[in-house]
Amino acid sequence: METRLRATLPDHELLRLYEQMVMSREFEESCAEQYTKGHITGFLHLYSGQEAVAVGATAGLHVDDYILSAYREHAQAIVRGADPRRVMAELFGKATGICKGKGGSMHLFDPNLNFMGGYAIVGGQLPIAVGLAFSAKYRREDRLAACFFGDGAVNQGTFHESLNWARLWELPVLFICENNFYGIGTEVHRSSALASIHKRTCGYDIPSEKVDGMDVIAVYRAVKHAAERVRETSLPYFIEATTYRFRGHSMADPAKYRSAAEHEVWKARDPIPALAKRLIEEEITDAGHLEGILGNCRTVVQEAVKFAEESPWPEDEEVYNDIYV
Amino acid sequence: MTSTSEMTYRDALNMALREEMSRDPSVVVWGEDVALYEGAFKVTRGLLAEFGEERIKDTPISENTIVGVAVGAAMGGLRPVAELMTVNFALLAMDQIVNHMAKIRSMFGGQTFLPMVVRMPGGGGSQLAAQHSQSLESYFMHCPGLHIAYPSTPADAKGLLKSAIRDNNPVIFLEHELLYNSTGEVPNDPEFLVPFGQANVIRSGTDVTIVAYARMTILALQAAADLEKEGISCEIVDLRTFSPLDTETIIESARKTGRAVVVEECWRTAGLGGDIAHRIHEACFDTLLAPVKRVAGLDVPMPYSRKIEKICIPRAETIADAVREVVSRKY
């Protein structure tokens, strides 16, 4: 059942969601190009296809809420408000990067945005989110910790330990599993005895739901509702957002384990044209305006690349800084 | 004259926790059985009654998450003191310790810091067999980003733990299970702190330097008392902290005596004593009168039987033998 867009959000908010998804896609596609050119090195995990999850979820949270994610987190940081120029500079390994070039693609962080990091050990961020939620509750702060992770994380010990702990200590954690159906090349049903991930939470007495992660409005509504519930009850909640990455696990992965037919099915559900179609059908905007948004995003991304290219490398002495206080 | 009280290492740690919790409401304590049961080694005795269940909390048996929740809470502005029931279980938490706690400040470009402590009792000698008798200090010392303390006396137990809790860096705080009942004079001053990175010359001497820590320092003191009767004067440098490591005091002492024995409870191979011996060799090569000798735990999984367990851990006699060997060497 599809709700009319205007019943959910005002026009400018809807257009903002669209713009954020386009920005995320353009940023990621530009990253792919810069990787091919050798400007971005190391691991590069792109978010193309999953934009509706980060964009919808972030819109459903308060700015004071903590956000943590895994290593496919460029979009989550940028949607939260991170400067695309500084994110791109980080990926280039430059001193102007959001983490001074020390973190790279997998470790974006900006405490001023309550974006508490990208983590590259699968499941590593879950206990940390629980800890942030504990500190918020202990300090009587009105904020929750929203923790993104992939379907691969649900078989780590930290997943089970963190769900149990959050419920036991009654902490405001919103667990958001981005189920893109593959942990690198292993499909969910080949790694999880119960492939319907949201059903696993019954073992921890945590309510959960599944949402269409290709529909930004559905994600927004689910997260907004869940966040309100977490805030009211100070209890954890769990959302499984089913989605699909249009690229391989990382730039090194040609994704040969997925069929072209499967890819096409999901490609047809691309969240960006899907929202564009609805925005036009419901006469919220027209194709020309959406073209303008795309043009603006491309300009921002081009500027980010230029900024990264022109930025200085870190000084050698910098390796000893920031380890200890 | 500062007032002191005689108390155990255990009670000195308890005093430190109590004082720091009273001083700073952001100090919170959690771990397996630390609240209602008052700790497997009773270090947290009385804290639940005094501070309540919001500040002293029992946890599930989930070591990795015990540390990870502390990482998050520290990032959120608290000063968590997490207890792992023993150092052996830290191996279940190595992901949070090494991949998260030690790296978060650096990999996020210095934008956050982690004022947290993970306490863990350890060491061998209680016939607890292979899985409960380990000394893992070298594991932690190998990893940059951590501060690491391991007190040998009740006074240091208090002063180092208080410094650890006030430290804005993440701290691994090791406690020796066989020292919990040891006694000593402890300053009553709630501002008594033992700074990190300052080794303690716990005994002055002229013939040989013994570098040791925690229970090894106590054994070295026993060995030194015996050796004195033989006319050998030992200087003992108690490391107190492995990170920061007070290389300067070690070198200064080794230069003075010209001979050194490094004692470690952990396994010999790739143990921290090798690193310290190398630092001495490198800095004092011209003035050393003998190669630096190492006394270490045997490279074996700890056996249960007390007869054979005993030979796996350095003893006062093995330290004394090493000193005699180093001192007897003439050039």
XYZ file of C-alpha atoms in Angstrom:
656
model
C 0.000 0.000 0.000
C 1.535 3.224 -1.167
C 0.703 6.410 0.695
C 0.561 9.628 -1.291
C 3.760 11.557 -0.837
C 2.156 14.754 0.399
C 0.441 12.807 3.159
C 3.914 12.081 4.534
C 6.013 15.211 4.092
C 5.812 18.752 2.719
C 7.051 19.316 -0.838
C 10.402 20.818 0.063
C 11.181 17.873 2.349
C 10.289 15.411 -0.383
C 12.551 17.217 -2.797
C 15.301 17.212 -0.209
C 15.071 13.432 0.078
C 15.321 13.227 -3.684
C 18.305 15.544 -3.741
C 20.085 13.583 -1.010
C 19.637 10.321 -2.893
C 20.923 11.895 -6.105
C 23.847 13.429 -4.236
C 24.714 10.056 -2.737
C 24.569 8.328 -6.107
C 26.581 10.980 -7.895
C 29.169 10.989 -5.130
C 29.561 7.214 -5.294
C 29.758 7.073 -9.068
C 32.382 9.789 -8.955
C 34.308 7.759 -6.368
C 34.297 4.801 -8.770
C 35.782 7.025 -11.447
C 38.428 8.409 -9.098
C 39.294 4.883 -7.986
C 39.783 3.839 -11.603
C 42.073 6.828 -12.063
C 44.083 5.768 -9.018
C 43.183 8.824 -6.944
C 41.283 6.727 -4.431
C 43.109 3.619 -3.256
C 42.542 0.896 -0.671
C 39.095 -0.583 -0.186
C 36.153 1.266 -1.681
C 32.632 0.023 -0.931
C 29.973 1.928 -2.827
C 26.405 2.542 -1.736
C 24.737 2.879 -5.149
C 21.303 1.260 -4.995
C 20.906 1.510 -1.220
C 20.346 5.284 -1.025
C 16.751 5.069 0.152
C 17.897 3.494 3.420
C 20.407 6.148 4.507
C 18.299 9.034 3.245
C 14.954 7.839 4.575
C 16.380 6.772 7.911
C 18.363 9.937 8.516
C 15.277 12.028 7.780
C 13.376 10.033 10.377
C 15.893 10.793 13.121
C 16.629 13.911 15.148
C 19.904 15.729 14.527
C 20.917 14.974 18.118
C 20.549 11.236 17.584
C 23.773 9.352 17.164
C 24.384 7.543 13.894
C 26.899 4.725 13.495
C 27.515 2.650 10.442
C 29.799 0.114 8.857
C 32.290 0.673 6.031
C 29.794 1.453 3.233
C 29.021 4.765 4.867
C 29.841 7.676 2.570
C 26.181 8.401 1.944
C 25.253 8.189 5.621
C 27.916 10.772 6.467
C 27.035 13.124 3.627
C 23.294 12.888 4.218
C 23.954 13.682 7.881
C 25.614 16.859 6.730
C 29.277 16.028 6.190
C 30.923 18.294 3.628
C 31.309 16.254 0.409
C 34.599 18.043 -0.244
C 36.092 16.844 3.028
C 34.714 13.338 2.519
C 36.249 13.166 -0.955
C 39.523 14.557 0.396
C 39.483 11.799 3.022
C 39.103 9.201 0.283
C 42.018 10.804 -1.564
C 44.058 10.528 1.659
C 44.553 14.269 1.933
C 45.223 16.373 5.027
C 41.946 18.255 4.531
C 39.962 15.026 4.823
C 37.240 14.679 7.427
C 39.639 12.497 9.489
C 42.842 14.152 8.238
C 43.365 11.310 5.781
C 43.866 8.779 8.555
C 40.561 6.986 8.284
C 39.850 6.708 4.585
C 36.694 5.405 2.990
C 35.739 3.062 5.815
C 36.257 5.393 8.786
C 34.364 8.634 8.307
C 33.536 10.455 11.537
C 32.170 13.821 12.575
C 31.130 14.256 16.201
C 29.684 17.697 15.462
C 27.082 15.942 13.334
C 26.690 13.122 15.862
C 27.961 10.879 13.106
C 29.919 8.526 15.322
C 31.793 6.631 12.738
C 32.203 4.115 10.036
C 33.597 0.824 11.329
C 35.301 -1.808 9.249
C 35.175 -4.850 11.500
C 31.841 -6.454 10.728
C 29.569 -5.919 13.735
C 32.119 -3.832 15.631
C 29.891 -0.761 15.835
C 26.989 -2.487 17.577
C 28.389 -2.533 21.145
C 29.618 1.032 20.644
C 26.103 2.141 19.731
C 24.826 0.449 22.884
C 27.449 2.358 24.895
C 26.477 5.677 23.333
C 22.848 4.942 24.137
C 23.829 4.160 27.717
C 25.707 7.445 28.067
C 22.733 9.333 26.621
C 20.355 7.711 29.067
C 22.710 8.098 32.029
C 23.207 11.777 31.219
C 19.460 12.263 30.734
C 19.951 13.352 27.146
C 17.034 13.101 24.767
C 18.771 11.156 22.047
C 19.007 7.649 20.726
C 21.708 5.722 18.919
C 20.819 4.569 15.411
C 23.100 1.768 14.362
C 23.331 0.658 10.738
C 24.881 -2.660 9.803
C 24.589 -5.173 7.006
C 23.102 -8.642 6.743
C 26.622 -10.015 7.161
C 26.839 -8.626 10.699
C 23.943 -10.626 12.079
C 26.042 -13.735 12.605
C 28.702 -11.981 14.618
C 28.741 -12.415 18.379
C 28.473 -8.671 18.863
C 25.078 -8.682 17.127
C 23.608 -11.061 19.653
C 25.469 -9.592 22.604
C 24.403 -6.061 21.715
C 20.739 -6.859 21.154
C 20.590 -8.732 24.424
C 22.404 -5.941 26.270
C 20.318 -3.102 24.830
C 17.098 -4.835 25.882
C 18.459 -5.892 29.272
C 19.618 -2.397 30.189
C 16.595 -0.806 28.463
C 18.598 1.442 26.176
C 17.436 3.676 23.321
C 19.057 1.929 20.372
C 17.520 1.736 16.934
C 19.104 -1.173 15.105
C 18.847 -0.814 11.330
C 19.914 -3.822 9.321
C 20.547 -2.996 5.680
C 19.876 -6.365 4.131
C 21.320 -6.234 0.625
C 21.203 -10.019 0.584
C 24.928 -10.591 0.175
C 27.847 -10.635 2.610
C 30.489 -10.112 -0.054
C 29.569 -13.110 -2.219
C 27.601 -15.203 0.249
C 23.860 -14.872 -0.060
C 21.863 -14.521 3.159
C 20.237 -17.942 2.989
C 23.703 -19.494 2.741
C 24.921 -17.805 5.930
C 21.835 -17.419 8.116
C 19.707 -20.326 9.291
C 16.821 -17.876 9.561
C 17.173 -15.666 6.510
C 14.291 -13.432 7.557
C 16.564 -11.329 9.712
C 14.037 -9.228 11.593
C 12.502 -12.385 13.041
C 15.676 -13.107 14.954
C 15.010 -10.415 17.516
C 12.336 -12.416 19.298
C 15.164 -14.103 21.179
C 15.914 -10.757 22.758
C 12.350 -9.520 23.202
C 12.969 -6.632 20.808
C 10.129 -5.625 18.483
C 11.065 -5.539 14.832
C 9.740 -4.999 11.363
C 10.797 -5.344 7.763
C 10.618 -2.394 5.425
C 11.145 -1.954 1.707
C 14.584 -0.398 1.597
C 14.137 0.641 -2.031
C 11.336 3.033 -1.034
C 12.672 6.126 0.671
C 9.260 7.151 1.961
C 8.619 3.734 3.486
C 12.010 3.825 5.204
C 11.409 7.355 6.456
C 8.004 6.449 7.906
C 9.284 3.277 9.531
C 12.310 4.942 11.097
C 10.406 8.002 12.261
C 7.806 5.831 13.932
C 10.426 3.513 15.393
C 12.519 6.407 16.688
C 9.507 7.910 18.430
C 8.809 4.581 20.026
C 12.421 4.159 21.151
C 12.382 7.653 22.619
C 9.108 7.102 24.452
C 9.930 3.687 25.862
C 13.711 3.901 26.136
C 13.783 0.424 24.669
C 15.519 -0.833 21.539
C 13.768 -1.445 18.250
C 14.882 -3.256 15.120
C 14.293 -2.501 11.466
C 15.344 -4.719 8.591
C 15.482 -2.729 5.365
C 15.725 -4.950 2.303
C 17.798 -3.362 -0.400
C 20.346 -4.091 -3.105
C 23.739 -2.792 -4.026
C 24.081 -2.123 -7.716
C 27.809 -2.706 -7.627
C 30.004 -5.406 -6.194
C 30.932 -5.621 -2.528
C 33.882 -3.351 -3.238
C 35.573 -2.031 -6.365
C 37.589 -5.237 -6.418
C 34.440 -7.350 -6.793
C 32.800 -7.878 -10.204
C 29.836 -9.544 -8.415
C 29.746 -12.621 -10.632
C 27.812 -14.537 -7.973
C 24.641 -12.615 -8.837
C 22.620 -13.298 -11.979
C 21.976 -10.603 -14.547
C 18.268 -11.340 -14.220
C 18.327 -10.724 -10.469
C 20.276 -7.530 -10.995
C 17.744 -6.327 -13.533
C 14.820 -6.939 -11.195
C 16.411 -4.752 -8.540
C 17.682 -2.174 -11.018
C 14.085 -1.698 -12.088
C 13.336 -0.772 -8.472
C 16.081 1.893 -8.325
C 14.893 4.221 -5.534
C 15.867 7.414 -7.370
C 13.776 7.129 -10.553
C 11.054 5.545 -8.415
C 10.769 8.695 -6.305
C 11.144 10.920 -9.389
C 8.185 9.203 -11.008
C 6.005 9.725 -7.964
C 7.077 13.350 -7.541
C 6.044 14.053 -11.126
C 2.867 11.949 -11.047
C 1.693 13.687 -7.910
C 2.596 17.035 -9.492
C 5.001 18.007 -6.763
C 7.594 18.908 -9.325
C 8.466 18.447 -12.993
C 11.213 16.729 -14.895
C 13.013 19.996 -15.538
C 13.352 20.736 -11.851
C 14.671 17.242 -11.157
C 17.237 17.710 -13.936
C 18.280 20.878 -12.176
C 18.788 18.978 -8.922
C 20.942 16.427 -10.724
C 22.993 19.230 -12.277
C 23.526 20.881 -8.906
C 24.632 17.614 -7.313
C 27.087 16.984 -10.125
C 28.547 20.441 -9.612
C 28.968 19.806 -5.876
C 30.669 16.467 -6.544
C 32.943 17.986 -9.181
C 33.929 20.666 -6.692
C 34.586 17.970 -4.102
C 36.928 16.162 -6.502
C 38.700 19.423 -7.350
C 39.076 20.248 -3.659
C 40.489 16.771 -2.970
C 42.892 16.960 -5.908
C 44.208 20.345 -4.884
C 44.486 19.566 -1.172
C 47.874 18.845 0.374
C 49.039 15.421 1.521
C 49.452 14.948 5.292
C 52.876 15.828 6.663
C 55.010 12.807 7.662
C 55.118 14.064 11.266
C 51.345 13.648 11.359
C 51.672 9.860 11.873
C 52.489 10.400 15.534
C 49.640 12.805 16.205
C 46.175 11.937 17.490
C 47.089 8.557 18.956
C 47.085 9.693 22.571
C 45.445 12.735 24.115
C 53.606 13.837 56.841
C 50.855 12.245 54.744
C 48.689 9.791 56.610
C 48.666 6.203 55.411
C 46.770 3.073 56.299
C 47.896 -0.488 55.997
C 45.651 -2.311 53.596
C 45.556 -4.990 50.941
C 46.103 -4.488 47.221
C 42.421 -5.445 46.845
C 41.245 -2.800 49.283
C 43.527 -0.191 47.760
C 41.878 -0.805 44.380
C 38.481 -0.640 46.038
C 39.470 2.652 47.674
C 40.525 4.069 44.315
C 37.205 3.111 42.702
C 35.233 4.485 45.621
C 37.129 7.783 45.697
C 36.895 8.337 41.956
C 33.182 7.463 41.866
C 32.593 9.952 44.688
C 34.668 12.590 42.975
C 33.186 12.303 39.478
C 29.598 11.256 38.699
C 30.627 10.330 35.153
C 32.593 7.346 36.513
C 30.546 4.189 36.049
C 31.566 0.597 36.674
C 30.408 -2.592 35.003
C 31.439 -6.159 34.476
C 30.479 -9.745 35.157
C 29.324 -10.137 38.757
C 30.761 -6.811 39.899
C 27.611 -5.439 41.563
C 25.439 -7.851 43.524
C 28.170 -10.474 43.865
C 30.741 -7.708 44.531
C 33.289 -9.015 42.055
C 34.900 -12.401 41.508
C 37.871 -11.118 43.550
C 35.760 -8.717 45.648
C 37.489 -5.620 44.348
C 34.102 -3.929 43.925
C 32.877 -4.821 47.410
C 30.388 -2.308 48.810
C 30.091 -0.231 45.655
C 26.531 -1.266 44.864
C 25.364 -0.295 48.341
C 27.160 3.022 48.158
C 26.560 4.097 44.556
C 23.447 2.231 43.429
C 22.597 0.166 40.402
C 22.746 3.018 37.925
C 26.495 3.364 38.460
C 27.653 -0.150 39.245
C 26.195 -2.706 36.922
C 26.290 -6.431 36.361
C 26.624 -7.480 32.747
C 25.993 -10.563 30.679
C 28.972 -12.816 29.967
C 29.792 -10.946 26.771
C 33.376 -9.755 27.080
C 33.697 -8.150 23.668
C 30.568 -6.137 24.329
C 31.612 -5.271 27.898
C 34.539 -3.435 26.324
C 32.582 -2.152 23.323
C 29.853 -0.616 25.463
C 32.586 1.118 27.453
C 34.059 2.452 24.205
C 30.682 3.911 23.253
C 29.980 5.278 26.712
C 33.418 6.922 26.799
C 32.744 8.490 23.417
C 29.451 9.726 24.806
C 31.116 11.548 27.697
C 31.309 9.029 30.551
C 34.330 7.503 32.279
C 33.507 3.815 32.305
C 35.609 1.363 34.288
C 34.878 -2.077 32.865
C 36.023 -5.227 34.603
C 36.848 -8.389 32.728
C 36.703 -11.181 35.262
C 40.194 -12.289 34.274
C 42.703 -11.304 31.648
C 42.156 -14.644 29.960
C 38.698 -13.504 28.900
C 40.201 -10.400 27.335
C 41.003 -12.675 24.426
C 37.267 -12.681 23.693
C 37.370 -8.888 23.723
C 40.478 -8.385 21.616
C 38.423 -7.056 18.710
C 37.017 -4.228 20.783
C 40.337 -3.656 22.562
C 42.660 -3.721 19.561
C 40.427 -2.761 16.643
C 38.306 -0.188 18.429
C 39.504 1.045 21.814
C 43.116 1.453 20.679
C 42.381 2.916 17.253
C 39.289 5.089 17.408
C 41.063 8.312 18.303
C 43.698 7.911 15.631
C 41.587 6.590 12.772
C 39.016 9.321 13.323
C 41.710 11.983 13.090
C 41.801 12.898 16.781
C 38.174 14.069 16.829
C 37.280 12.037 19.889
C 38.967 10.436 22.874
C 38.181 7.493 25.105
C 38.504 8.113 28.855
C 37.946 4.498 29.838
C 39.594 1.748 31.847
C 39.383 -2.002 31.390
C 40.472 -3.765 34.574
C 41.551 -7.375 34.416
C 43.026 -9.678 37.042
C 45.586 -12.099 35.719
C 48.771 -14.045 36.242
C 49.468 -17.622 37.164
C 50.285 -19.661 40.239
C 46.891 -20.757 41.552
C 46.640 -24.134 39.801
C 43.976 -22.844 37.435
C 45.483 -24.614 34.411
C 46.025 -23.469 30.866
C 42.995 -21.272 30.264
C 43.013 -19.320 33.546
C 46.679 -18.690 34.294
C 47.877 -16.481 31.491
C 49.965 -13.330 31.535
C 49.043 -11.392 28.422
C 50.773 -8.073 29.047
C 52.913 -8.415 25.929
C 49.792 -8.789 23.791
C 48.562 -5.379 24.914
C 51.996 -3.762 24.872
C 52.387 -4.685 21.217
C 49.418 -2.526 20.265
C 49.825 1.258 19.970
C 47.000 3.437 21.262
C 46.632 1.936 24.720
C 47.928 2.948 28.107
C 48.781 -0.088 30.236
C 49.423 -0.311 33.974
C 50.276 -3.253 36.218
C 50.849 -2.334 39.894
C 53.033 -4.303 42.269
C 52.135 -2.714 45.617
C 48.922 -1.605 47.337
C 49.976 2.056 47.164
C 50.636 1.803 43.442
C 47.369 -0.092 42.998
C 45.507 2.899 44.396
C 47.568 5.608 42.761
C 47.746 4.004 39.327
C 44.049 3.103 39.200
C 43.084 6.642 40.110
C 45.392 7.984 37.396
C 43.908 5.466 34.963
C 40.366 6.616 35.686
C 41.358 10.268 35.220
C 43.342 9.506 32.054
C 41.703 10.687 28.839
C 43.295 7.762 27.027
C 41.984 4.202 27.047
C 43.733 2.191 29.755
C 44.311 -1.526 30.180
C 44.660 -2.004 33.936
C 46.149 -5.341 34.948
C 45.922 -6.688 38.495
C 47.728 -9.739 39.788
C 45.488 -12.342 41.391
C 48.204 -13.430 43.817
C 48.765 -9.870 45.012
C 45.174 -9.125 46.055
C 45.908 -10.182 49.638
C 49.322 -8.537 49.845
C 49.463 -5.618 52.245
C 51.240 -2.305 52.421
C 50.932 1.293 53.497
C 48.576 3.266 51.281
C 48.160 7.059 51.386
C 44.705 8.104 52.551
C 44.833 11.277 50.471
C 42.045 11.168 47.870
C 44.339 13.152 45.575
C 47.155 10.585 45.807
C 47.990 9.699 42.214
C 50.808 7.657 40.730
C 51.561 9.088 37.296
C 51.834 6.839 34.245
C 55.216 6.542 32.563
C 57.310 6.851 35.703
C 58.986 3.630 36.736
C 59.756 3.210 40.405
C 63.261 2.401 41.614
C 61.812 0.330 44.410
C 65.248 -0.726 45.678
C 68.566 0.989 45.102
C 71.708 -0.996 44.412
C 75.014 -0.899 42.605
C 75.855 -4.264 41.025
C 72.903 -5.163 38.852
C 69.571 -3.774 37.660
C 66.515 -5.996 37.828
C 63.658 -4.747 35.658
C 60.340 -6.206 36.795
C 56.651 -5.484 37.285
C 53.681 -6.588 39.388
C 54.312 -9.910 41.154
C 57.711 -10.204 39.480
C 58.793 -7.098 41.398
C 57.821 -8.746 44.681
C 59.822 -11.838 43.738
C 62.754 -9.674 42.686
C 62.692 -7.971 46.088
C 62.874 -11.395 47.748
C 65.746 -12.403 45.484
C 67.551 -9.132 46.205
C 67.292 -9.699 49.958
C 68.941 -13.122 49.558
C 71.607 -11.817 47.197
C 72.499 -9.043 49.589
C 73.673 -11.739 51.998
C 76.051 -12.887 49.252
C 77.327 -9.368 48.805
C 75.427 -8.639 45.576
C 73.680 -5.282 45.529
C 70.547 -5.218 43.329
C 68.704 -2.210 42.044
C 65.093 -2.965 41.130
C 63.159 -0.931 38.594
C 59.437 -1.562 38.919
C 57.917 -0.598 35.588
C 54.440 0.305 36.900
C 53.253 1.048 33.352
C 54.140 -0.651 30.078
C 52.670 2.224 28.122
C 53.996 4.788 28.452
C 57.210 2.893 29.144
C 59.790 4.759 31.219
C 62.798 3.728 29.133
C 64.821 6.551 30.636
C 64.768 5.186 34.180
C 65.604 1.671 32.938
C 68.559 2.947 30.906
C 69.780 5.195 33.691
C 69.831 2.311 36.135
C 71.490 -0.093 33.675
C 74.182 2.502 32.919
C 74.829 2.853 36.614
C 75.093 -0.840 37.429
C 76.415 -2.100 34.087
C 74.357 -5.271 34.343
C 70.679 -6.056 33.917
C 68.162 -8.863 34.327
C 64.684 -8.416 32.896
C 61.945 -10.438 34.559
C 58.560 -11.093 32.982
C 55.782 -13.461 33.935
C 54.559 -13.888 30.374
C 55.879 -16.394 27.852
C 59.463 -15.815 26.857
C 59.069 -15.945 23.094
C 58.260 -12.475 21.772
C 57.672 -11.381 25.354
C 58.060 -7.781 26.443
C 61.351 -8.601 28.198
C 62.987 -9.071 24.817
C 62.005 -5.563 23.842
C 63.240 -4.075 27.103
C 66.510 -6.040 26.956
C 67.029 -4.723 23.450
C 66.463 -1.147 24.576
C 69.123 -1.643 27.249
C 71.574 -3.242 24.822
C 71.085 -0.488 22.293
C 71.495 2.368 24.772
C 74.136 0.867 27.082
C 76.220 -1.354 24.779
C 79.437 0.471 25.589
C 78.993 0.364 29.331
C 77.413 -3.046 29.872
C 79.605 -5.563 31.685
C 77.512 -8.536 30.594
C 74.699 -9.304 28.160
C 71.241 -8.592 29.564
C 69.634 -11.754 30.892
C 65.945 -12.574 30.700
C 63.870 -14.491 33.218
C 60.466 -15.368 31.805
C 57.579 -17.759 31.943
C 58.221 -21.057 30.179
C 56.894 -21.321 26.636
C 54.217 -23.856 27.532
C 50.469 -23.840 28.143
C 50.226 -23.747 31.930
C 49.854 -27.229 33.473
C 47.507 -27.737 36.418
C 49.608 -29.814 38.830
C 51.254 -27.543 41.364
C 54.470 -29.495 41.171
C 55.009 -28.680 37.525
C 53.126 -25.388 37.430
C 55.749 -23.978 39.759
C 58.573 -24.352 37.279
C 56.657 -22.506 34.548
C 56.604 -19.178 36.382
C 59.659 -17.150 37.441
C 60.522 -17.591 41.147
C 62.781 -15.664 43.498
C 65.363 -18.467 43.065
C 65.365 -18.288 39.263
C 65.718 -14.519 39.430
C 68.583 -14.877 41.922
C 70.291 -17.462 39.698
C 70.064 -15.137 36.718
C 71.543 -12.294 38.757
C 74.407 -14.501 39.939
C 75.138 -15.491 36.351
C 75.147 -11.904 35.106
C 77.275 -10.706 37.996
C 79.783 -13.562 37.743
C 80.610 -12.689 34.179
C 83.997 -11.004 34.086
C 85.443 -9.018 31.195
